[in-house]
mmCIF file of C-alpha atoms in Angstrom:
data_model
loop_
_atom_site.group_PDB
_atom_site.id
_atom_site.type_symbol
_atom_site.label_atom_id
_atom_site.label_comp_id
_atom_site.label_asym_id
_atom_site.label_seq_id
_atom_site.Cartn_x
_atom_site.Cartn_y
_atom_site.Cartn_z
ATOM 1 C CA PRO Q 27 13.831 -51.352 -13.151
ATOM 2 C CA TRP Q 28 17.111 -51.974 -11.328
ATOM 3 C CA CYS Q 29 18.502 -48.483 -12.014
ATOM 4 C CA GLY Q 30 19.724 -46.757 -8.855
ATOM 5 C CA HIS Q 31 18.403 -43.435 -10.139
ATOM 6 C CA CYS Q 32 14.847 -44.810 -10.441
ATOM 7 C CA LYS Q 33 12.598 -43.728 -7.643
ATOM 8 C CA SER Q 34 11.500 -46.430 -5.272
ATOM 9 C CA LEU Q 35 7.803 -46.013 -4.596
ATOM 10 C CA VAL Q 36 7.337 -48.141 -1.483
ATOM 11 C CA PRO Q 37 9.091 -45.882 1.080
ATOM 12 C CA ASP Q 38 7.255 -42.785 -0.186
ATOM 13 C CA TRP Q 39 3.973 -44.706 -0.361
ATOM 14 C CA ALA Q 40 4.395 -45.750 3.262
ATOM 15 C CA ARG Q 41 5.393 -42.224 4.309
ATOM 16 C CA ALA Q 42 2.383 -40.686 2.551
ATOM 17 C CA ALA Q 43 0.053 -43.282 4.076
ATOM 18 C CA LYS Q 44 1.274 -42.475 7.582
ATOM 19 C CA ALA Q 45 0.851 -38.743 7.005
ATOM 20 C CA LEU Q 46 -2.645 -39.138 5.557
ATOM 21 C CA LYS Q 47 -3.906 -41.547 8.226
ATOM 22 C CA GLY Q 48 -7.431 -40.647 9.258
ATOM 23 C CA VAL Q 49 -7.906 -38.196 6.374
ATOM 24 C CA VAL Q 50 -7.399 -40.103 3.095
ATOM 25 C CA LYS Q 51 -6.856 -43.841 2.759
ATOM 26 C CA VAL Q 52 -3.863 -45.196 0.878
ATOM 27 C CA ALA Q 53 -4.079 -48.740 -0.454
ATOM 28 C CA ALA Q 54 -2.319 -51.300 -2.617
ATOM 29 C CA VAL Q 55 -3.411 -54.196 -4.811
ATOM 30 C CA ASP Q 56 -1.118 -56.920 -6.097
ATOM 31 C CA ALA Q 57 -2.242 -56.849 -9.726
ATOM 32 C CA THR Q 58 -0.513 -60.150 -10.511
ATOM 33 C CA ALA Q 59 -2.647 -61.903 -7.900
ATOM 34 C CA GLU Q 60 -5.829 -59.946 -8.704
ATOM 35 C CA GLU Q 61 -5.803 -60.095 -12.504
ATOM 36 C CA ALA Q 62 -9.557 -59.605 -13.020
ATOM 37 C CA LEU Q 63 -9.541 -56.480 -10.853
ATOM 38 C CA ALA Q 64 -6.509 -55.164 -12.711
ATOM 39 C CA ARG Q 65 -8.209 -55.750 -16.070
ATOM 40 C CA LYS Q 66 -11.337 -53.942 -14.872
ATOM 41 C CA TYR Q 67 -9.298 -50.803 -14.278
ATOM 42 C CA GLY Q 68 -7.137 -51.147 -17.370
ATOM 43 C CA ILE Q 69 -3.872 -51.823 -15.553
ATOM 44 C CA LYS Q 70 -1.122 -52.379 -18.123
ATOM 45 C CA GLY Q 71 2.005 -51.227 -16.339
ATOM 46 C CA PHE Q 72 3.341 -51.189 -12.802
ATOM 47 C CA PRO Q 73 2.820 -49.380 -10.597
ATOM 48 C CA THR Q 74 -0.395 -47.781 -11.846
ATOM 49 C CA ILE Q 75 -1.905 -45.403 -9.316
ATOM 50 C CA LYS Q 76 -5.581 -44.515 -9.316
ATOM 51 C CA LEU Q 77 -7.482 -42.016 -7.208
ATOM 52 C CA PHE Q 78 -10.988 -43.012 -6.090
ATOM 53 C CA GLY Q 79 -12.510 -39.703 -5.050
ATOM 54 C CA ALA Q 80 -15.813 -37.917 -5.612
ATOM 55 C CA ASP Q 81 -17.022 -40.512 -8.159
ATOM 56 C CA LYS Q 82 -15.849 -43.965 -7.128
ATOM 57 C CA ARG Q 83 -17.146 -45.402 -10.408
ATOM 58 C CA ARG Q 84 -14.729 -43.265 -12.396
ATOM 59 C CA PRO Q 85 -11.322 -43.219 -10.701
ATOM 60 C CA SER Q 86 -8.738 -40.862 -12.105
ATOM 61 C CA ASP Q 87 -5.162 -41.719 -12.973
ATOM 62 C CA TYR Q 88 -2.552 -40.238 -10.675
ATOM 63 C CA GLY Q 89 0.068 -38.579 -12.855
ATOM 64 C CA GLY Q 90 1.970 -36.571 -10.264
ATOM 65 C CA ALA Q 91 5.430 -37.053 -8.855
ATOM 66 C CA ARG Q 92 5.920 -40.168 -6.771
ATOM 67 C CA ASP Q 93 7.499 -38.564 -3.741
ATOM 68 C CA ALA Q 94 5.520 -38.472 -0.497
ATOM 69 C CA PRO Q 95 4.775 -34.699 -0.424
ATOM 70 C CA SER Q 96 3.356 -34.802 -3.969
ATOM 71 C CA ILE Q 97 1.249 -37.861 -3.205
ATOM 72 C CA VAL Q 98 -0.053 -36.182 -0.049
ATOM 73 C CA GLN Q 99 -0.912 -32.960 -1.880
ATOM 74 C CA SER Q 100 -2.892 -34.805 -4.539
ATOM 75 C CA CYS Q 101 -4.806 -36.729 -1.898
ATOM 76 C CA LEU Q 102 -5.678 -33.557 0.008
ATOM 77 C CA ASN Q 103 -6.904 -31.977 -3.220
ATOM 78 C CA ALA Q 104 -9.058 -35.054 -3.849
ATOM 79 C CA ALA Q 105 -10.497 -34.850 -0.343
ATOM 80 C CA ARG Q 106 -11.335 -31.198 -0.856
ATOM 81 C CA GLU Q 107 -13.036 -32.002 -4.174
ATOM 82 C CA LEU Q 108 -15.011 -34.845 -2.605
ATOM 83 C CA VAL Q 109 -16.228 -32.718 0.295
ATOM 84 C CA GLY Q 110 -16.988 -29.828 -2.049
ATOM 85 C CA SER Q 111 -19.165 -32.049 -4.231
ATOM 86 C CA ARG Q 112 -21.114 -33.115 -1.155
ATOM 87 C CA ILE Q 113 -21.629 -29.689 0.360
ATOM 88 C CA GLY Q 114 -22.658 -28.359 -3.040
ATOM 89 C CA GLY Q 115 -25.106 -31.176 -3.593
ATOM 90 C CA GLN Q 116 -26.948 -30.953 -0.305
ATOM 91 C CA GLY Q 117 -28.809 -27.785 -1.223
ATOM 92 C CA GLY Q 118 -30.156 -25.332 1.302
ATOM 93 C CA GLY Q 119 -28.215 -23.807 4.133
ATOM 94 C CA GLY Q 120 -28.498 -24.007 7.816
ATOM 95 C CA GLY Q 121 -29.640 -20.901 9.531
ATOM 96 C CA GLY Q 122 -31.880 -20.863 12.493
ATOM 97 C CA GLY Q 123 -34.717 -23.122 11.708
ATOM 98 C CA GLY Q 124 -35.933 -26.628 12.010
ATOM 99 C CA GLY Q 125 -34.592 -30.019 11.092
ATOM 100 C CA GLY Q 126 -31.655 -31.620 12.781
ATOM 101 C CA ALA Q 127 -32.061 -32.755 16.342
ATOM 102 C CA GLY Q 128 -34.465 -30.143 17.544
ATOM 103 C CA THR Q 129 -37.466 -31.227 19.613
ATOM 104 C CA GLY Q 130 -40.961 -29.873 19.634
ATOM 105 C CA ASP Q 131 -40.401 -27.741 22.725
ATOM 106 C CA GLY Q 132 -37.433 -25.879 21.229
ATOM 107 C CA ARG Q 133 -34.803 -27.994 22.984
ATOM 108 C CA THR Q 134 -31.964 -30.006 21.497
ATOM 109 C CA ALA Q 135 -32.462 -33.618 22.555
ATOM 110 C CA ARG Q 136 -29.733 -35.209 24.632
ATOM 111 C CA GLY Q 137 -27.434 -37.300 22.466
ATOM 112 C CA GLU Q 138 -28.994 -36.077 19.224
ATOM 113 C CA PHE Q 139 -26.955 -33.096 18.124
ATOM 114 C CA GLY Q 140 -26.830 -33.180 14.347
ATOM 115 C CA GLY Q 141 -27.991 -36.669 13.473
ATOM 116 C CA SER Q 142 -26.236 -39.891 12.593
ATOM 117 C CA ALA Q 143 -23.214 -38.329 10.855
ATOM 118 C CA VAL Q 144 -22.215 -36.600 14.099
ATOM 119 C CA ALA Q 145 -20.304 -38.621 16.712
ATOM 120 C CA GLN Q 146 -22.238 -38.260 19.988
ATOM 121 C CA LEU Q 147 -19.639 -38.414 22.753
ATOM 122 C CA ASP Q 148 -19.539 -38.633 26.527
ATOM 123 C CA ALA Q 149 -16.638 -38.617 28.968
ATOM 124 C CA SER Q 150 -16.057 -42.354 28.661
ATOM 125 C CA SER Q 151 -15.774 -42.282 24.868
ATOM 126 C CA PHE Q 152 -14.082 -38.918 24.385
ATOM 127 C CA LYS Q 153 -10.528 -40.033 25.183
ATOM 128 C CA ARG Q 154 -10.657 -43.111 22.978
ATOM 129 C CA VAL Q 155 -12.569 -41.609 20.071
ATOM 130 C CA VAL Q 156 -11.021 -38.136 19.904
ATOM 131 C CA LEU Q 157 -7.731 -37.970 21.789
ATOM 132 C CA GLU Q 158 -6.322 -41.396 20.948
ATOM 133 C CA SER Q 159 -7.322 -41.444 17.284
ATOM 134 C CA ALA Q 160 -5.400 -40.284 14.234
ATOM 135 C CA VAL Q 161 -8.459 -38.433 12.950
ATOM 136 C CA PRO Q 162 -8.976 -34.648 13.200
ATOM 137 C CA PHE Q 163 -12.144 -33.767 15.128
ATOM 138 C CA LEU Q 164 -14.369 -30.706 15.351
ATOM 139 C CA VAL Q 165 -16.368 -30.882 18.587
ATOM 140 C CA SER Q 166 -19.340 -28.797 19.687
ATOM 141 C CA PHE Q 167 -19.909 -28.569 23.440
ATOM 142 C CA TYR Q 168 -23.603 -27.758 23.732
ATOM 143 C CA ALA Q 169 -26.482 -27.484 26.166
ATOM 144 C CA PRO Q 170 -29.833 -29.109 25.303
ATOM 145 C CA TRP Q 171 -31.793 -25.974 26.292
ATOM 146 C CA CYS Q 172 -29.576 -23.513 24.366
ATOM 147 C CA GLY Q 173 -31.255 -21.637 21.514
ATOM 148 C CA HIS Q 174 -27.949 -20.902 19.776
ATOM 149 C CA CYS Q 175 -27.161 -24.626 19.906
ATOM 150 C CA LYS Q 176 -30.483 -25.466 18.320
ATOM 151 C CA SER Q 177 -29.782 -22.967 15.546
ATOM 152 C CA LEU Q 178 -26.422 -24.618 14.880
ATOM 153 C CA VAL Q 179 -27.796 -28.148 14.502
ATOM 154 C CA PRO Q 180 -28.838 -28.076 10.799
ATOM 155 C CA ASP Q 181 -25.477 -26.680 9.623
ATOM 156 C CA TRP Q 182 -23.599 -29.004 11.971
ATOM 157 C CA ALA Q 183 -25.405 -31.987 10.455
ATOM 158 C CA ARG Q 184 -24.824 -30.747 6.907
ATOM 159 C CA ALA Q 185 -21.096 -30.208 7.530
ATOM 160 C CA ALA Q 186 -20.775 -33.626 9.164
ATOM 161 C CA LYS Q 187 -22.334 -35.336 6.137
ATOM 162 C CA ALA Q 188 -20.046 -33.475 3.751
ATOM 163 C CA LEU Q 189 -16.915 -34.246 5.778
ATOM 164 C CA LYS Q 190 -17.690 -37.934 6.322
ATOM 165 C CA GLY Q 191 -14.574 -40.035 5.902
ATOM 166 C CA VAL Q 192 -12.252 -37.010 5.907
ATOM 167 C CA VAL Q 193 -12.749 -35.105 9.181
ATOM 168 C CA LYS Q 194 -14.908 -36.215 12.101
ATOM 169 C CA VAL Q 195 -17.586 -33.938 13.522
ATOM 170 C CA ALA Q 196 -18.749 -34.584 17.076
ATOM 171 C CA ALA Q 197 -20.881 -33.200 19.892
ATOM 172 C CA VAL Q 198 -20.759 -33.319 23.687
ATOM 173 C CA ASP Q 199 -23.652 -32.412 25.979
ATOM 174 C CA ALA Q 200 -21.712 -30.175 28.369
ATOM 175 C CA THR Q 201 -24.524 -30.172 30.928
ATOM 176 C CA ALA Q 202 -24.273 -33.953 31.237
ATOM 177 C CA GLU Q 203 -20.450 -34.067 30.990
ATOM 178 C CA GLU Q 204 -19.545 -31.259 33.383
ATOM 179 C CA ALA Q 205 -16.042 -32.495 34.235
ATOM 180 C CA LEU Q 206 -15.127 -32.759 30.560
ATOM 181 C CA ALA Q 207 -16.535 -29.300 29.921
ATOM 182 C CA ARG Q 208 -14.483 -27.849 32.797
ATOM 183 C CA LYS Q 209 -11.346 -29.513 31.462
ATOM 184 C CA TYR Q 210 -11.693 -27.591 28.207
ATOM 185 C CA GLY Q 211 -12.846 -24.346 29.790
ATOM 186 C CA ILE Q 212 -16.383 -24.406 28.414
ATOM 187 C CA LYS Q 213 -18.255 -21.358 29.688
ATOM 188 C CA GLY Q 214 -20.817 -20.673 26.961
ATOM 189 C CA PHE Q 215 -22.843 -22.675 24.475
ATOM 190 C CA PRO Q 216 -22.144 -23.816 21.923
ATOM 191 C CA THR Q 217 -18.355 -23.757 22.254
ATOM 192 C CA ILE Q 218 -16.627 -25.380 19.293
ATOM 193 C CA LYS Q 219 -13.114 -26.784 19.538
ATOM 194 C CA LEU Q 220 -10.880 -28.208 16.856
ATOM 195 C CA PHE Q 221 -8.714 -31.189 17.814
ATOM 196 C CA GLY Q 222 -6.140 -31.274 15.047
ATOM 197 C CA ALA Q 223 -2.370 -31.638 14.851
ATOM 198 C CA ASP Q 224 -1.920 -31.457 18.648
ATOM 199 C CA LYS Q 225 -4.824 -33.166 20.358
ATOM 200 C CA ARG Q 226 -3.561 -31.974 23.748
ATOM 201 C CA ARG Q 227 -4.057 -28.349 22.718
ATOM 202 C CA PRO Q 228 -7.319 -27.962 20.812
ATOM 203 C CA SER Q 229 -7.984 -24.613 19.205
ATOM 204 C CA ASP Q 230 -11.164 -22.573 19.496
ATOM 205 C CA TYR Q 231 -13.252 -22.398 16.349
ATOM 206 C CA GLY Q 232 -14.064 -18.760 15.718
ATOM 207 C CA GLY Q 233 -15.399 -18.914 12.183
ATOM 208 C CA ALA Q 234 -18.908 -18.484 10.848
ATOM 209 C CA ARG Q 235 -21.357 -21.186 11.845
ATOM 210 C CA ASP Q 236 -22.734 -22.026 8.428
ATOM 211 C CA ALA Q 237 -21.899 -25.400 6.913
ATOM 212 C CA PRO Q 238 -19.497 -24.175 4.162
ATOM 213 C CA SER Q 239 -17.427 -22.210 6.699
ATOM 214 C CA ILE Q 240 -17.305 -25.157 9.089
ATOM 215 C CA VAL Q 241 -16.237 -27.441 6.247
ATOM 216 C CA GLN Q 242 -13.510 -25.057 5.096
ATOM 217 C CA SER Q 243 -12.029 -24.799 8.583
ATOM 218 C CA CYS Q 244 -12.033 -28.575 8.944
ATOM 219 C CA LEU Q 245 -10.271 -29.057 5.609
ATOM 220 C CA ASN Q 246 -7.652 -26.504 6.643
ATOM 221 C CA ALA Q 247 -7.172 -28.408 9.907
ATOM 222 C CA ALA Q 248 -6.769 -31.680 8.023
ATOM 223 C CA ARG Q 249 -4.162 -30.075 5.777
ATOM 224 C CA GLU Q 250 -2.291 -28.743 8.804
ATOM 225 C CA LEU Q 251 -2.410 -32.130 10.522
ATOM 226 C CA VAL Q 252 -1.092 -33.978 7.480
ATOM 227 C CA GLY Q 253 1.546 -31.290 6.914
ATOM 228 C CA SER Q 254 2.810 -31.661 10.464
ATOM 229 C CA ARG Q 255 3.171 -35.397 9.930
ATOM 230 C CA ILE Q 256 4.877 -35.274 6.549
ATOM 231 C CA GLY Q 257 7.245 -32.620 7.868
ATOM 232 C CA GLY Q 258 8.031 -34.608 10.980
ATOM 233 C CA GLN Q 259 8.828 -37.927 9.361
ATOM 234 C CA GLY Q 260 12.179 -36.771 8.092
ATOM 235 C CA GLY Q 261 13.861 -38.053 4.975
ATOM 236 C CA GLY Q 262 12.200 -38.545 1.650
ATOM 237 C CA GLY Q 263 11.615 -41.643 -0.311
ATOM 238 C CA GLY Q 264 14.429 -42.157 -2.681
ATOM 239 C CA GLY Q 265 15.878 -45.488 -3.391
ATOM 240 C CA GLY Q 266 16.701 -46.839 -0.038
ATOM 241 C CA GLY Q 267 15.538 -49.645 2.129
ATOM 242 C CA GLY Q 268 12.681 -49.894 4.576
ATOM 243 C CA GLY Q 269 9.156 -50.339 3.386
ATOM 244 C CA ALA Q 270 8.109 -53.655 1.996
ATOM 245 C CA GLY Q 271 11.162 -54.598 0.047
ATOM 246 C CA THR Q 272 12.599 -58.082 0.425
ATOM 247 C CA GLY Q 273 16.188 -59.186 0.377
ATOM 248 C CA ASP Q 274 16.100 -60.335 -3.248
ATOM 249 C CA GLY Q 275 14.893 -56.998 -4.575
ATOM 250 C CA ARG Q 276 11.230 -58.020 -4.743
ATOM 251 C CA THR Q 277 8.215 -56.394 -3.124
ATOM 252 C CA ALA Q 278 6.578 -58.982 -0.901
ATOM 253 C CA ARG Q 279 3.017 -59.991 -1.682
ATOM 254 C CA GLY Q 280 0.599 -58.171 0.593
ATOM 255 C CA GLU Q 281 3.278 -55.915 2.028
ATOM 256 C CA PHE Q 282 3.279 -52.810 -0.104
ATOM 257 C CA GLY Q 283 4.096 -49.868 2.138
ATOM 258 C CA GLY Q 284 3.657 -51.271 5.615
ATOM 259 C CA SER Q 285 0.842 -51.231 8.140
ATOM 260 C CA ALA Q 286 -0.543 -47.779 7.244
ATOM 261 C CA VAL Q 287 -1.384 -49.010 3.729
ATOM 262 C CA ALA Q 288 -4.605 -50.970 3.214
ATOM 263 C CA GLN Q 289 -3.609 -54.224 1.516
ATOM 264 C CA LEU Q 290 -6.566 -55.167 -0.700
ATOM 265 C CA ASP Q 291 -7.700 -58.081 -2.814
ATOM 266 C CA ALA Q 292 -10.719 -58.509 -5.065
ATOM 267 C CA SER Q 293 -12.982 -59.635 -2.235
ATOM 268 C CA SER Q 294 -12.248 -56.596 -0.078
ATOM 269 C CA PHE Q 295 -11.896 -53.943 -2.784
ATOM 270 C CA LYS Q 296 -15.599 -53.319 -3.362
ATOM 271 C CA ARG Q 297 -16.454 -53.060 0.316
ATOM 272 C CA VAL Q 298 -13.410 -51.104 1.432
ATOM 273 C CA VAL Q 299 -12.961 -48.730 -1.510
ATOM 274 C CA LEU Q 300 -16.104 -48.516 -3.624
ATOM 275 C CA GLU Q 301 -18.737 -48.680 -0.902
ATOM 276 C CA SER Q 302 -17.031 -46.407 1.606
ATOM 277 C CA ALA Q 303 -17.320 -42.645 2.082
ATOM 278 C CA VAL Q 304 -13.550 -42.323 2.208
ATOM 279 C CA PRO Q 305 -11.345 -41.130 -0.677
ATOM 280 C CA PHE Q 306 -8.726 -43.739 -1.660
ATOM 281 C CA LEU Q 307 -5.419 -43.637 -3.514
ATOM 282 C CA VAL Q 308 -4.639 -47.136 -4.783
ATOM 283 C CA SER Q 309 -1.425 -48.495 -6.243
ATOM 284 C CA PHE Q 310 -1.788 -51.533 -8.499
ATOM 285 C CA TYR Q 311 1.621 -53.181 -8.306
ATOM 286 C CA ALA Q 312 3.535 -56.327 -9.207
ATOM 287 C CA PRO Q 313 5.786 -57.944 -6.596
ATOM 288 C CA TRP Q 314 8.643 -58.346 -9.099
ATOM 289 C CA CYS Q 315 8.480 -54.757 -10.401
ATOM 290 C CA GLY Q 316 11.573 -52.671 -9.694
ATOM 291 C CA HIS Q 317 9.682 -49.403 -10.066
ATOM 292 C CA CYS Q 318 7.138 -50.640 -7.523
ATOM 293 C CA LYS Q 319 9.902 -51.542 -5.111
#
């Protein structure tokens, strides 16, 4: 464990967690403090890394390299698999008709563009929710009376459900939020913009408006966002300092990888990991373990 050539997981774990913020959650459990939880998942060595993806009841063992880019790639693949299982399981496509937030008179109701999985935004919430968050967003600027908007609603809702916990899907009533619409040059409805790696410069979405195409573009945006972060952090993991190491060569309890890593115990694990829509990569570690450090 004390070998200088052994990879130190904590710095790469922290680096991966920062890169994946808002897309895939990275967590850690002190298996020496949470022995029952460790036994449940068959933890026999440290660190053991498990991926809670499409089927939270059956996590898979992570067997890839323990450098940040490899961890990130595996997490993005898991996110893609999770979203794919959802979009494949919803049945039906969008197309023009019914469902969604349409009203009886052929209008799209204010504040109801795509149902509960879609973030309904106004000018006061847009900055905080979209621009100041770490999460990639796909935003439709719509008009309640627009027929093309009404046709989009079912696929928008379907994509939002599939992408839940990975990429956020939102809507803005441009007729009610005229200043916000002008800011982003909205001249027709619906206009769809992708707020990804550079929130100050959203890109126009020009793809097909069916749910699978929307989902694919969002996953590509998430990959680009995470890639820009992992590329911009500099340095790799390797042996050295930082992270949650302590002066005596131990990994401090509850400090595995810094603030971007969800530090979990048995009481929070079920709620945070198992009952959430978010894919999780979890390291079960021991504070004294040199490989963990």
